Coordinates of C-alpha atoms in Angstrom, one line a residue:
X25 CA -12.3 -8.5 19.0
X26 CA -12.1 -9.6 14.9
X27 CA -11.2 -7.8 12.6
X28 CA -14.6 -7.0 10.3
X29 CA -14.7 -6.9 6.8
X30 CA -17.2 -4.8 3.9
X31 CA -18.6 -6.5 1.3
X32 CA -18.1 -4.8 -1.9
X33 CA -20.1 -4.7 -5.2
X34 CA -17.7 -7.2 -7.3
X35 CA -19.1 -10.2 -4.2
X36 CA -15.3 -10.3 -2.0
X37 CA -15.2 -9.5 1.1
X38 CA -12.3 -6.0 2.0
X39 CA -11.2 -6.5 5.2
X40 CA -11.7 -3.2 7.4
X41 CA -8.2 -2.6 8.2
X42 CA -5.1 -2.4 5.8
X43 CA -0.8 -2.0 5.7
X44 CA -0.6 0.8 4.1
X45 CA 2.7 1.3 2.0
X46 CA 2.9 4.6 0.6
X47 CA 5.7 6.5 2.1
X48 CA 7.9 3.6 3.8
X49 CA 11.5 3.4 2.6
X50 CA 12.2 0.3 0.0
X51 CA 14.5 -1.0 2.7
X52 CA 11.7 -1.3 5.1
X53 CA 8.7 -2.3 3.5
X54 CA 9.2 -5.7 3.4
X55 CA 10.0 -6.1 7.2
X56 CA 6.5 -4.3 7.6
X57 CA 4.8 -6.3 5.2
X58 CA 6.2 -9.8 6.6
X59 CA 5.4 -8.7 10.2
X60 CA 2.0 -7.2 9.7
X61 CA 1.1 -10.7 7.7
X62 CA 2.2 -12.5 11.1
X63 CA 0.8 -10.2 13.0
X64 CA -2.5 -10.8 11.7
X65 CA -3.5 -8.9 8.7
X66 CA -4.6 -10.0 5.1
X67 CA -5.0 -6.6 3.3
X68 CA -1.8 -4.8 1.8
X69 CA -2.4 -1.5 0.4
X70 CA 0.5 -1.6 -2.3
X71 CA 0.7 1.3 -5.5
X72 CA 3.0 1.2 -9.0
X73 CA 3.9 5.0 -8.2
X74 CA 5.1 3.8 -4.0
X75 CA 8.1 2.2 -5.9
X76 CA 8.7 -0.7 -3.5
X77 CA 6.5 -3.9 -4.9
X78 CA 8.6 -5.7 -4.9
X79 CA 9.7 -5.7 -1.5
X80 CA 6.2 -6.1 -0.5
X81 CA 6.3 -9.2 -3.0
X82 CA 9.7 -10.2 -0.6
X83 CA 7.8 -9.7 2.1
X84 CA 4.7 -11.4 1.1
X85 CA 6.5 -14.9 0.5
X86 CA 8.7 -14.2 3.9
X87 CA 4.9 -14.9 6.2
X88 CA 4.4 -17.5 5.2
X89 CA 0.6 -16.6 5.0
X90 CA -1.0 -18.5 1.7
X91 CA -1.4 -15.6 -1.5
X92 CA -5.8 -16.6 -1.2
X93 CA -6.0 -15.4 2.2
X94 CA -4.0 -11.9 1.2
X95 CA -6.3 -9.4 -0.3
X96 CA -4.4 -7.4 -2.8
X97 CA -4.8 -3.9 -3.7
X98 CA -2.9 -1.1 -6.6
X99 CA -3.4 1.2 -8.5
X100 CA -3.0 2.4 -12.0
X101 CA -0.4 5.5 -11.5
X102 CA -1.3 8.6 -14.0
X103 CA 1.0 8.0 -17.1
X104 CA -0.7 4.8 -18.3
X105 CA -4.4 6.3 -18.1
X106 CA -4.6 5.5 -22.1
X107 CA -6.6 2.4 -22.8
X108 CA -3.4 0.7 -24.4
X109 CA -1.2 1.0 -21.2
X110 CA -3.6 -0.4 -18.4
X111 CA -2.7 -3.4 -19.2
X112 CA 0.6 -2.6 -19.5
X113 CA 0.8 -0.9 -15.8
X114 CA -1.2 -3.7 -14.6
X115 CA 1.5 -6.6 -15.9
X116 CA 4.1 -5.1 -14.6
X117 CA 2.0 -4.8 -11.1
X118 CA 1.6 -8.7 -11.2
X119 CA 5.2 -9.0 -12.3
X120 CA 6.5 -6.5 -9.2
X121 CA 4.3 -8.3 -6.4
X122 CA 4.7 -11.7 -7.8
X123 CA 0.4 -12.3 -7.7
X124 CA -1.1 -14.2 -11.1
X125 CA -4.5 -11.4 -10.1
X126 CA -5.0 -8.6 -8.0
X127 CA -8.2 -8.3 -5.5
X128 CA -8.5 -4.5 -6.0
X129 CA -7.4 -2.3 -8.5
X130 CA -7.7 0.9 -8.3
X131 CA -7.3 4.3 -10.4
X132 CA -4.5 6.7 -8.1
X133 CA -5.8 9.8 -8.9
X134 CA -8.2 11.4 -12.1
X135 CA -5.3 12.9 -13.6
X136 CA -3.5 11.6 -16.5
X137 CA 0.5 12.4 -17.9
X138 CA 1.9 12.1 -21.0
X139 CA 3.7 8.8 -20.7
X140 CA 8.0 9.5 -20.0
X141 CA 11.1 7.5 -21.7
X142 CA 9.8 4.7 -19.5
X143 CA 7.7 2.7 -17.9
X144 CA 8.7 4.0 -13.9
X145 CA 8.8 7.3 -15.3
X146 CA 6.2 8.9 -12.4
X147 CA 6.2 12.5 -13.3
X148 CA 7.1 13.4 -17.4
X149 CA 8.3 16.9 -18.1
X150 CA 6.6 19.1 -20.5
X151 CA 9.7 20.8 -22.3
X152 CA 7.9 23.5 -23.2
X153 CA 6.2 24.7 -20.5
X154 CA 9.0 23.3 -17.8
X155 CA 5.6 21.6 -16.3
X156 CA 4.5 18.5 -14.9
X157 CA 3.1 17.1 -18.6
X158 CA -0.4 16.8 -18.1
X159 CA -2.8 15.4 -21.2
X160 CA -6.3 14.9 -21.4
X161 CA -7.7 11.1 -21.1
X162 CA -11.5 10.7 -20.5
X163 CA -11.5 8.4 -16.8
X164 CA -14.3 6.8 -18.7
X165 CA -11.4 5.6 -21.8
X166 CA -9.3 4.1 -18.4
X167 CA -11.8 2.4 -16.6
X168 CA -13.1 0.3 -19.7
X169 CA -9.3 -0.6 -20.2
X170 CA -9.7 -1.6 -16.7
X171 CA -12.8 -3.7 -16.9
X172 CA -11.5 -5.7 -19.5
X173 CA -9.1 -6.5 -17.2
X174 CA -12.1 -7.9 -14.9
X175 CA -13.5 -10.2 -17.4
X176 CA -9.5 -11.5 -18.2
X177 CA -9.1 -12.4 -14.1
X178 CA -6.5 -10.6 -13.3
X179 CA -8.2 -8.1 -11.7
X180 CA -10.9 -9.4 -9.3
X181 CA -12.7 -5.6 -8.4
X182 CA -12.1 -2.0 -9.3
X183 CA -12.3 1.4 -7.9
X184 CA -11.2 5.0 -7.8
X185 CA -8.9 6.8 -5.4
X186 CA -9.2 11.1 -4.9
X187 CA -12.6 11.2 -6.8
X188 CA -15.1 13.3 -5.7
X189 CA -19.0 13.0 -6.0
X190 CA -18.8 14.9 -9.2
X191 CA -16.1 12.5 -11.2
X192 CA -17.6 9.2 -10.0
X193 CA -21.2 10.1 -11.1
X194 CA -19.6 11.1 -14.5
X195 CA -17.6 7.9 -14.4
X196 CA -21.5 5.7 -13.6
X197 CA -23.1 6.9 -16.8
X198 CA -21.0 4.8 -19.2
X199 CA -19.7 2.1 -16.5
X200 CA -20.6 -1.8 -17.0
X201 CA -18.8 -2.3 -13.8
X202 CA -19.2 0.9 -11.0
X203 CA -16.6 1.6 -8.7
X204 CA -16.7 -0.7 -5.4
X205 CA -14.2 1.6 -3.9
X206 CA -12.9 5.3 -3.2
X207 CA -9.9 5.5 -1.3
X208 CA -9.8 8.9 0.2
X209 CA -7.6 11.3 2.5
X210 CA -9.4 11.3 6.0
X211 CA -8.4 11.9 9.5
X212 CA -9.9 13.9 12.3
X213 CA -9.5 17.3 10.5
X214 CA -10.5 16.1 7.8
X215 CA -13.9 13.7 7.9
X216 CA -15.4 14.2 4.9
X217 CA -18.2 13.4 6.3
X218 CA -21.0 14.5 4.0
X219 CA -18.8 12.5 1.1
X220 CA -18.7 9.6 2.9
X221 CA -22.3 9.2 3.9
X222 CA -23.0 9.7 0.2
X223 CA -20.6 6.8 -1.3
X224 CA -21.8 4.2 1.6
X225 CA -25.0 4.9 0.5
X226 CA -24.4 4.0 -2.9
X227 CA -22.4 0.8 -2.3
X228 CA -19.8 2.3 -2.4
X229 CA -16.9 0.7 0.3
X230 CA -14.6 4.5 1.6
X231 CA -11.1 3.6 1.9
X232 CA -9.1 6.3 3.8
X233 CA -5.1 7.2 3.7
X234 CA -3.5 9.0 5.5
X235 CA -5.5 8.3 8.8
X236 CA -3.5 9.2 11.7
X237 CA -2.0 12.4 9.9
X238 CA 0.4 13.3 6.8
X239 CA 3.8 14.1 8.6
X240 CA 5.5 15.2 5.0
X241 CA 3.3 18.5 5.2
X242 CA 4.6 19.6 9.0
X243 CA 0.7 20.3 9.6
X244 CA -0.3 19.1 12.8
X245 CA -1.4 15.6 13.0
X246 CA -4.9 14.5 14.9
X247 CA -2.5 11.4 16.7
X248 CA -0.9 14.0 18.4
X249 CA -3.8 15.9 19.4
X250 CA -4.4 16.6 23.7
X251 CA -8.0 15.0 22.7
X252 CA -6.5 12.3 21.5
X253 CA -4.2 11.6 23.8
X254 CA -6.4 12.7 27.0
X255 CA -9.4 9.7 25.2
X256 CA -6.8 6.8 24.6
X257 CA -5.6 7.7 28.4
X258 CA -8.9 7.0 29.2
X259 CA -9.1 4.4 27.9
X260 CA -5.6 2.7 28.3
X261 CA -5.0 2.7 24.7
X262 CA -2.5 4.4 22.4
X263 CA -3.8 7.5 20.0
X264 CA -3.2 5.9 17.1
X265 CA -5.2 2.4 18.1
X266 CA -7.9 5.3 18.9
X267 CA -8.4 6.5 15.7
X268 CA -8.1 3.5 13.7
X269 CA -10.7 2.4 15.5
X270 CA -13.0 5.5 15.7
X271 CA -12.4 5.1 12.0
X272 CA -14.0 1.4 11.6
X273 CA -17.1 2.9 13.8
X274 CA -17.7 4.6 10.9
X275 CA -17.2 1.8 8.5
X276 CA -14.7 3.0 6.8
X277 CA -11.5 0.9 5.6
X278 CA -8.8 2.2 7.0
X279 CA -4.7 2.3 5.9
X280 CA -2.2 2.7 8.7
X281 CA 1.3 2.7 7.5
X282 CA 4.2 1.7 10.4
X283 CA 7.5 -0.6 10.0
X284 CA 7.8 -0.8 13.1
X285 CA 6.4 -4.4 14.0
X286 CA 5.4 -3.3 18.0
X287 CA 3.2 -0.4 16.1
X288 CA 2.0 -2.3 13.2
X289 CA 0.7 -5.4 15.4
X290 CA -1.1 -2.4 17.9
X291 CA -1.9 -1.0 15.1
X292 CA -4.5 -4.2 14.3
X293 CA -6.3 -4.6 17.7
X294 CA -10.3 -3.7 17.3
X295 CA -12.3 -2.2 20.3
X296 CA -15.2 -0.1 20.5
X297 CA -14.9 3.3 21.1
X298 CA -18.1 4.3 23.5
X299 CA -20.1 7.5 22.4
X300 CA -18.9 10.2 23.6
X301 CA -15.0 9.6 22.3
X302 CA -16.6 9.0 18.7
X303 CA -18.4 12.8 19.1
X304 CA -15.2 13.9 21.0
X305 CA -13.4 13.1 17.5
X306 CA -15.8 13.8 15.2
X307 CA -15.5 17.8 17.2
X308 CA -12.0 18.0 16.1
X309 CA -13.0 18.6 11.9
X310 CA -11.3 21.2 10.5
X311 CA -12.1 20.5 6.9
X312 CA -8.9 20.9 6.2
X313 CA -7.0 19.3 2.7
X314 CA -3.5 18.0 3.0
X315 CA -2.7 15.8 -0.2
X316 CA -3.3 18.2 -2.5
X317 CA -0.8 18.7 -5.5
X318 CA -1.3 21.9 -6.7
X319 CA 1.6 21.7 -8.7
X320 CA 0.2 19.8 -11.4
X321 CA -2.2 22.8 -12.3
X322 CA -5.2 21.0 -12.3
X323 CA -8.2 21.5 -9.6
X324 CA -9.4 18.1 -9.1
X325 CA -11.2 18.6 -6.2
X326 CA -12.6 22.1 -7.4
X327 CA -12.1 23.8 -4.2
X328 CA -8.6 25.7 -5.8
X329 CA -9.0 29.2 -7.7
X330 CA -7.0 29.4 -11.1
X331 CA -4.8 32.2 -9.6
X332 CA -4.0 30.0 -6.4
X333 CA -2.6 27.2 -8.9
X334 CA -1.2 28.9 -11.5
X335 CA 1.2 30.4 -7.9
X336 CA 1.3 26.7 -7.2
X337 CA 2.6 25.4 -10.5
X338 CA 4.9 28.8 -10.9
X339 CA 6.2 28.5 -7.7
X340 CA 7.2 24.7 -8.5
X341 CA 8.9 25.3 -11.5
X342 CA 11.5 28.2 -9.4
X343 CA 11.6 25.5 -6.9
X344 CA 13.1 22.9 -9.9
X345 CA 15.4 25.3 -11.4
X346 CA 16.7 25.9 -8.2
X347 CA 17.7 22.4 -7.8
X348 CA 18.6 22.0 -11.2
X349 CA 21.1 24.8 -10.6
X350 CA 22.4 23.0 -7.3
X351 CA 23.2 20.5 -8.9
X352 CA 27.6 19.1 -10.1

């Protein structure tokens, strides 16, 4: 089966399967991107804060695939939310990716940081409290600057990432261009079904990051679940393929990450899961969000108490002090 695509509110289309590049080590990314494009991928998901966009460009060039055939996404990092910094960030991304426009540009998180000493500093620290230097920049102001870059032709489509329904509705009140996409954490243990339905009913294309589960938190992953393995064995498929196609059948764009050419190719294979398999996977939902940077002290998803956030910030500060003390 050919990879399906989704129509965006900008009039462009986005392939339903893309290569994720988060947590790919710099010396692995170029080969992964090259392998993906040669295997038939036409969608690459990148971000400034992954610090590997130059390697993404190397992989694109090595693939021999014309840029016009590739849907390229990048994301605005938290240090560049002030309106005057947005175009600076986009220009850096265009330079690193060696392209003259982006197909999709997302606000990576609904949190703004004070800009550091350089554009490359990701987590500036506030010397007064030793915390990541979070500042207040209205998302409406950041969004307006992104809209201006659509008019300039540097970006074709704009969207958000890690936004709640409340934050999207807030943005709607002032937006000239509505967010086309919301890229969020979705996997069998965190399915966000009601939120996904709401976005799809409102013309927002949903993208799933960490679709197989996230292995940086040492927590159980959906791709390792016995039920997923049972379904995969029954269908003669790999567990990752089962989850990817379960996501695609929910009309969600999925962004699996791999640096192994064989797995990259296998992840692009599309097939239809029978209803009983879809239902079995749906039953695995634990409503368990893995990716929440509590150390910022910001209640991004409205799911934590002030005391939980305060404790997380203090634990992070203690860990940072220990790290500094251990350095020669």
